[in-house]
Amino acid sequence: MGHLCDGSFDRVNHDILMSRLSKRIDDKRLLKIIRRFLEAGMMKNGVCINRVEGVPQGGPLSPLMSNIMLDELDKELERRGHRFCRYADDANIYVQSLRAGERVFNSVKSFLEERLGLKVNEEKSGYASVDERQFLGYRLLRDGKLVIAAHSIDRVKDKIRGLTRRNRGVSVAKVISDLNESLRGWINYFRLTEWPSDVRALDSWIRRKLRCYRLKQRKRSFSIAKFLISLGVPAERSWPLATSSKGWWRLSKTPPVHQAMSKVWFDEQGLINLTQQMILLNV
């Protein structure tokens, strides 16, 4: 199977776009406002530069402009009988082989550049086996299952690292609250995944990051031992760990720390369980 992913809307030709808009919009005043929106200056190195092509990134009309511009591509792909998915300027086209993928990629690239005046982003576009590409944060396996793309896991881990960094100086309760706020939206988006092992592994990793964060907060041996004992760990197991020379990350994986800050303990603290949340969302 082959894919084409086009992320090239910094090169939209204004005249071509306005021509397509004029076929749908009769109000010349509205067309004039849209043209002014497209040509609005942008700041670069502290200098305002006139825009001669492209649509403003993040602008409220940009997604709509993208869809209008690529509507002709949709119709062309339908005319050719292709199976495809498109969201704004990100698109995947599914064919039977890599050879067909190469042929379709080159053909669609020519269509975008010659017919629509778009420059295909070579770094983000290409053709490959279906399970080697990603679309909107997901990866599609050969058997049709949807799984979370590796880079999506990496990005959420980067977010979690930021929320659990040592120098934040906030309580565990605050960290958990911030994590819940971020992770609820994340798991809602990826609720369609059919590979829950990735989510379970992420749950485990998050709990370990929080264990590490809590140990760092205690800092001193006496404080760590007292904390572990207060959570039911015997003194004869708490003190050797508290006086250990191991780093925080290694200590966070030890049995006494797991006993003290167990999954049940995190549930009591209100930490979102992504695996359970995913199950509830799919009931």
Coordinates of C-alpha atoms in Angstrom, one line a residue:
M1 CA 0.0 0.0 0.0
G2 CA 1.2 3.5 -0.7
H3 CA 0.6 6.8 1.1
L4 CA 0.8 10.4 0.1
C5 CA 0.9 13.0 2.9
D6 CA 0.8 16.6 1.7
G7 CA 1.5 19.4 4.2
S8 CA 2.2 22.3 1.8
F9 CA -0.1 25.1 2.5
D10 CA 2.5 27.7 2.9
R11 CA 2.5 27.8 -1.0
V12 CA -1.2 28.2 -1.8
N13 CA -1.6 30.4 -4.9
H14 CA -4.0 33.2 -4.0
D15 CA -5.3 33.7 -7.5
I16 CA -6.2 30.0 -7.9
L17 CA -7.9 29.9 -4.5
M18 CA -9.9 33.1 -5.1
S19 CA -11.0 31.7 -8.5
R20 CA -12.4 28.6 -6.9
L21 CA -14.1 30.7 -4.1
S22 CA -15.7 33.0 -6.7
K23 CA -17.5 29.9 -8.2
R24 CA -19.2 29.4 -4.8
I25 CA -19.6 32.9 -3.5
D26 CA -21.5 35.7 -5.2
D27 CA -20.9 38.4 -2.6
K28 CA -17.9 40.5 -3.9
R29 CA -17.5 42.2 -0.6
L30 CA -17.0 38.9 1.2
L31 CA -14.5 37.9 -1.5
K32 CA -12.6 41.1 -0.9
I33 CA -12.4 40.4 2.8
I34 CA -11.1 36.9 2.2
R35 CA -8.5 38.3 -0.2
R36 CA -7.3 40.7 2.5
F37 CA -7.2 37.9 5.0
L38 CA -5.0 35.9 2.7
E39 CA -2.7 38.8 2.0
A40 CA -2.4 40.0 5.6
G41 CA 1.2 40.7 6.5
M42 CA 3.2 38.3 8.7
M43 CA 6.1 39.0 11.1
K44 CA 9.5 37.7 10.3
N45 CA 12.5 38.6 12.4
G46 CA 10.6 41.6 13.7
V47 CA 9.6 42.9 10.3
C48 CA 6.2 42.8 8.7
I49 CA 6.3 41.1 5.3
N50 CA 3.5 41.1 2.7
R51 CA 2.1 37.7 2.0
V52 CA 2.0 36.8 -1.7
E53 CA 1.1 33.1 -1.3
G54 CA 0.0 30.6 1.3
V55 CA -2.7 30.9 4.0
P56 CA -2.1 32.2 7.5
Q57 CA -1.2 29.3 9.8
G58 CA -3.6 29.0 12.7
G59 CA -6.1 31.4 11.1
P60 CA -9.8 30.6 11.6
L61 CA -10.4 30.5 7.8
S62 CA -7.3 28.4 7.0
P63 CA -8.8 24.9 7.4
L64 CA -11.8 26.0 5.3
M65 CA -9.5 27.4 2.6
S66 CA -7.5 24.1 2.6
N67 CA -10.7 22.1 2.1
I68 CA -11.9 24.3 -0.7
M69 CA -8.5 24.1 -2.4
L70 CA -8.3 20.4 -2.1
D71 CA -11.9 19.6 -3.0
E72 CA -10.7 19.3 -6.6
L73 CA -8.1 16.7 -5.5
D74 CA -10.9 14.7 -3.7
K75 CA -13.0 14.6 -6.8
E76 CA -9.9 13.6 -8.9
L77 CA -9.1 10.7 -6.6
E78 CA -12.8 9.6 -6.6
R79 CA -12.8 9.7 -10.4
R80 CA -9.8 7.4 -10.4
G81 CA -11.4 5.0 -8.0
H82 CA -8.8 5.4 -5.2
R83 CA -9.5 4.8 -1.5
F84 CA -8.2 7.7 0.5
C85 CA -8.4 9.7 3.7
R86 CA -7.9 13.4 3.9
Y87 CA -7.9 15.9 6.8
A88 CA -7.2 19.5 5.7
D89 CA -3.8 19.2 3.9
D90 CA -2.9 15.8 5.3
A91 CA -3.9 12.9 3.1
N92 CA -3.3 9.2 2.7
I93 CA -4.1 7.2 -0.5
Y94 CA -4.3 3.4 -0.2
V95 CA -3.2 1.2 -3.1
Q96 CA -2.3 -2.4 -3.6
S97 CA 1.5 -2.3 -3.9
L98 CA 4.6 -0.1 -3.4
R99 CA 5.0 0.1 -7.2
A100 CA 1.4 1.4 -7.5
G101 CA 2.2 3.7 -4.6
E102 CA 5.1 5.2 -6.4
R103 CA 3.1 5.7 -9.6
V104 CA 0.1 7.3 -7.8
F105 CA 2.4 9.5 -5.7
N106 CA 4.1 11.0 -8.7
S107 CA 0.8 11.4 -10.5
V108 CA -0.9 13.2 -7.6
K109 CA 2.2 15.3 -7.0
S110 CA 2.0 16.5 -10.6
F111 CA -1.7 17.2 -10.3
L112 CA -1.2 19.3 -7.1
E113 CA 1.7 21.2 -8.6
E114 CA 0.4 21.7 -12.2
R115 CA -3.4 21.9 -11.6
L116 CA -3.5 23.6 -8.2
G117 CA -0.2 25.3 -8.1
L118 CA 0.8 23.7 -4.8
K119 CA 4.3 22.7 -3.8
V120 CA 4.4 19.2 -2.2
N121 CA 6.4 19.0 1.0
E122 CA 9.0 16.4 0.1
E123 CA 10.0 15.8 3.7
K124 CA 6.5 14.9 4.9
S125 CA 5.3 13.2 1.7
G126 CA 6.1 9.9 0.2
Y127 CA 4.9 6.3 -0.4
A128 CA 5.6 3.3 1.8
S129 CA 4.0 0.2 3.3
V130 CA 0.8 1.1 5.2
D131 CA 2.3 0.2 8.6
E132 CA 5.3 2.4 8.1
R133 CA 3.3 5.6 7.8
Q134 CA 1.1 7.5 10.2
F135 CA -2.0 9.6 9.8
L136 CA -3.3 12.2 12.4
G137 CA -1.2 10.5 15.1
Y138 CA -2.4 7.0 14.3
R139 CA -0.8 4.1 12.5
L140 CA -2.8 1.6 10.4
L141 CA -1.7 -2.0 10.5
R142 CA -2.0 -4.4 7.6
D143 CA -4.9 -6.2 9.3
G144 CA -6.8 -2.9 9.4
K145 CA -6.3 -2.2 13.1
L146 CA -5.6 1.3 14.3
V147 CA -2.7 1.8 16.8
I148 CA -1.1 4.9 18.2
A149 CA 1.9 6.1 16.2
A150 CA 5.3 6.0 18.0
H151 CA 5.8 9.8 17.7
S152 CA 2.4 10.4 19.4
I153 CA 3.6 8.4 22.4
D154 CA 6.9 10.3 22.4
R155 CA 5.1 13.6 22.3
V156 CA 2.8 12.8 25.2
K157 CA 5.8 11.6 27.2
D158 CA 7.6 14.9 26.6
K159 CA 4.5 16.6 28.0
I160 CA 4.6 14.4 31.0
R161 CA 8.3 15.0 31.6
G162 CA 7.6 18.7 31.7
L163 CA 4.8 18.3 34.2
T164 CA 6.9 16.0 36.5
R165 CA 10.2 17.9 36.3
R166 CA 12.0 18.1 39.6
N167 CA 12.2 21.9 39.8
R168 CA 8.5 22.5 39.5
G169 CA 8.2 22.8 43.3
V170 CA 4.5 21.9 43.4
S171 CA 2.7 19.1 45.3
V172 CA 2.0 15.7 43.9
A173 CA -1.7 16.5 44.0
K174 CA -1.1 19.5 41.7
V175 CA 1.0 17.4 39.3
I176 CA -1.7 14.8 39.1
S177 CA -4.4 17.4 38.5
D178 CA -2.3 18.9 35.6
L179 CA -1.6 15.4 34.2
N180 CA -5.3 14.5 34.3
E181 CA -6.3 17.7 32.5
S182 CA -3.8 16.9 29.7
L183 CA -4.3 13.1 29.5
R184 CA -8.1 13.2 29.3
G185 CA -8.0 15.0 26.0
W186 CA -5.2 12.7 24.8
I187 CA -7.0 9.5 25.5
N188 CA -10.3 10.8 24.2
Y189 CA -8.5 11.5 20.9
F190 CA -6.8 8.0 20.8
R191 CA -9.8 6.0 22.1
L192 CA -10.0 4.2 18.7
T193 CA -6.7 2.4 19.2
E194 CA -6.9 -1.3 19.0
W195 CA -3.6 -2.0 20.7
P196 CA -4.2 -1.3 24.4
S197 CA -0.8 -2.6 25.4
D198 CA 0.7 0.7 24.4
V199 CA -1.7 2.5 26.7
R200 CA -1.1 0.1 29.6
A201 CA 2.7 0.6 29.2
L202 CA 2.1 4.4 29.3
D203 CA 0.0 4.1 32.5
S204 CA 2.9 2.2 34.1
W205 CA 5.5 4.7 32.9
I206 CA 3.4 7.6 34.3
R207 CA 3.1 6.0 37.7
R208 CA 6.9 5.5 37.7
K209 CA 7.5 9.1 36.9
L210 CA 5.3 10.2 39.8
R211 CA 7.0 7.8 42.2
C212 CA 10.3 9.3 41.1
Y213 CA 8.9 12.8 41.6
R214 CA 7.6 12.0 45.1
L215 CA 10.9 10.5 46.2
K216 CA 12.8 13.6 44.9
Q217 CA 10.5 15.8 47.0
R218 CA 11.4 13.9 50.2
K219 CA 15.1 14.3 49.4
R220 CA 16.7 13.2 52.7
S221 CA 17.0 9.6 53.9
F222 CA 15.0 10.2 57.1
S223 CA 12.1 11.8 55.2
I224 CA 12.0 9.0 52.6
A225 CA 12.0 6.3 55.2
K226 CA 9.3 8.1 57.2
F227 CA 7.2 8.4 54.1
L228 CA 7.5 4.8 53.1
I229 CA 6.7 3.6 56.6
S230 CA 3.6 5.8 56.7
L231 CA 2.4 4.0 53.6
G232 CA 2.8 0.5 55.2
V233 CA 6.3 -0.5 54.2
P234 CA 8.2 -2.2 57.1
A235 CA 11.0 -0.2 58.7
E236 CA 13.5 -2.9 57.9
R237 CA 12.7 -2.5 54.2
S238 CA 12.3 1.3 54.2
W239 CA 15.6 2.3 55.7
P240 CA 17.9 0.4 53.4
L241 CA 16.1 1.9 50.4
A242 CA 16.2 5.4 52.0
T243 CA 19.9 5.2 52.5
S244 CA 20.6 3.6 49.1
S245 CA 23.0 5.4 46.7
K246 CA 20.9 4.4 43.7
G247 CA 19.5 7.2 41.5
W248 CA 15.9 8.4 41.8
W249 CA 14.8 6.6 38.6
R250 CA 16.2 3.2 39.7
L251 CA 14.7 3.6 43.2
S252 CA 11.3 4.4 41.7
K253 CA 11.2 0.8 40.4
T254 CA 12.1 -1.0 43.6
P255 CA 9.5 -3.2 45.4
P256 CA 9.2 -1.1 48.6
V257 CA 8.4 2.0 46.5
H258 CA 5.9 0.0 44.5
Q259 CA 4.3 -1.2 47.7
A260 CA 4.1 2.3 49.1
M261 CA 2.8 4.0 46.0
S262 CA 0.9 1.2 44.4
K263 CA -1.7 1.4 41.6
V264 CA -4.4 1.5 44.3
W265 CA -2.6 4.4 46.0
F266 CA -2.6 6.4 42.7
D267 CA -6.3 5.6 42.2
E268 CA -6.9 7.1 45.6
Q269 CA -4.9 10.2 44.6
G270 CA -7.2 10.6 41.7
L271 CA -4.7 9.9 38.9
I272 CA -6.5 9.1 35.6
N273 CA -6.1 5.5 34.5
L274 CA -5.8 5.7 30.7
T275 CA -6.5 2.0 30.1
Q276 CA -9.8 2.1 32.1
Q277 CA -10.7 5.4 30.5
M278 CA -10.2 3.9 27.0
I279 CA -12.4 0.9 27.9
L280 CA -15.2 3.2 29.2
L281 CA -15.0 5.4 26.1
N282 CA -15.5 2.3 23.9
V283 CA -18.4 0.7 25.8

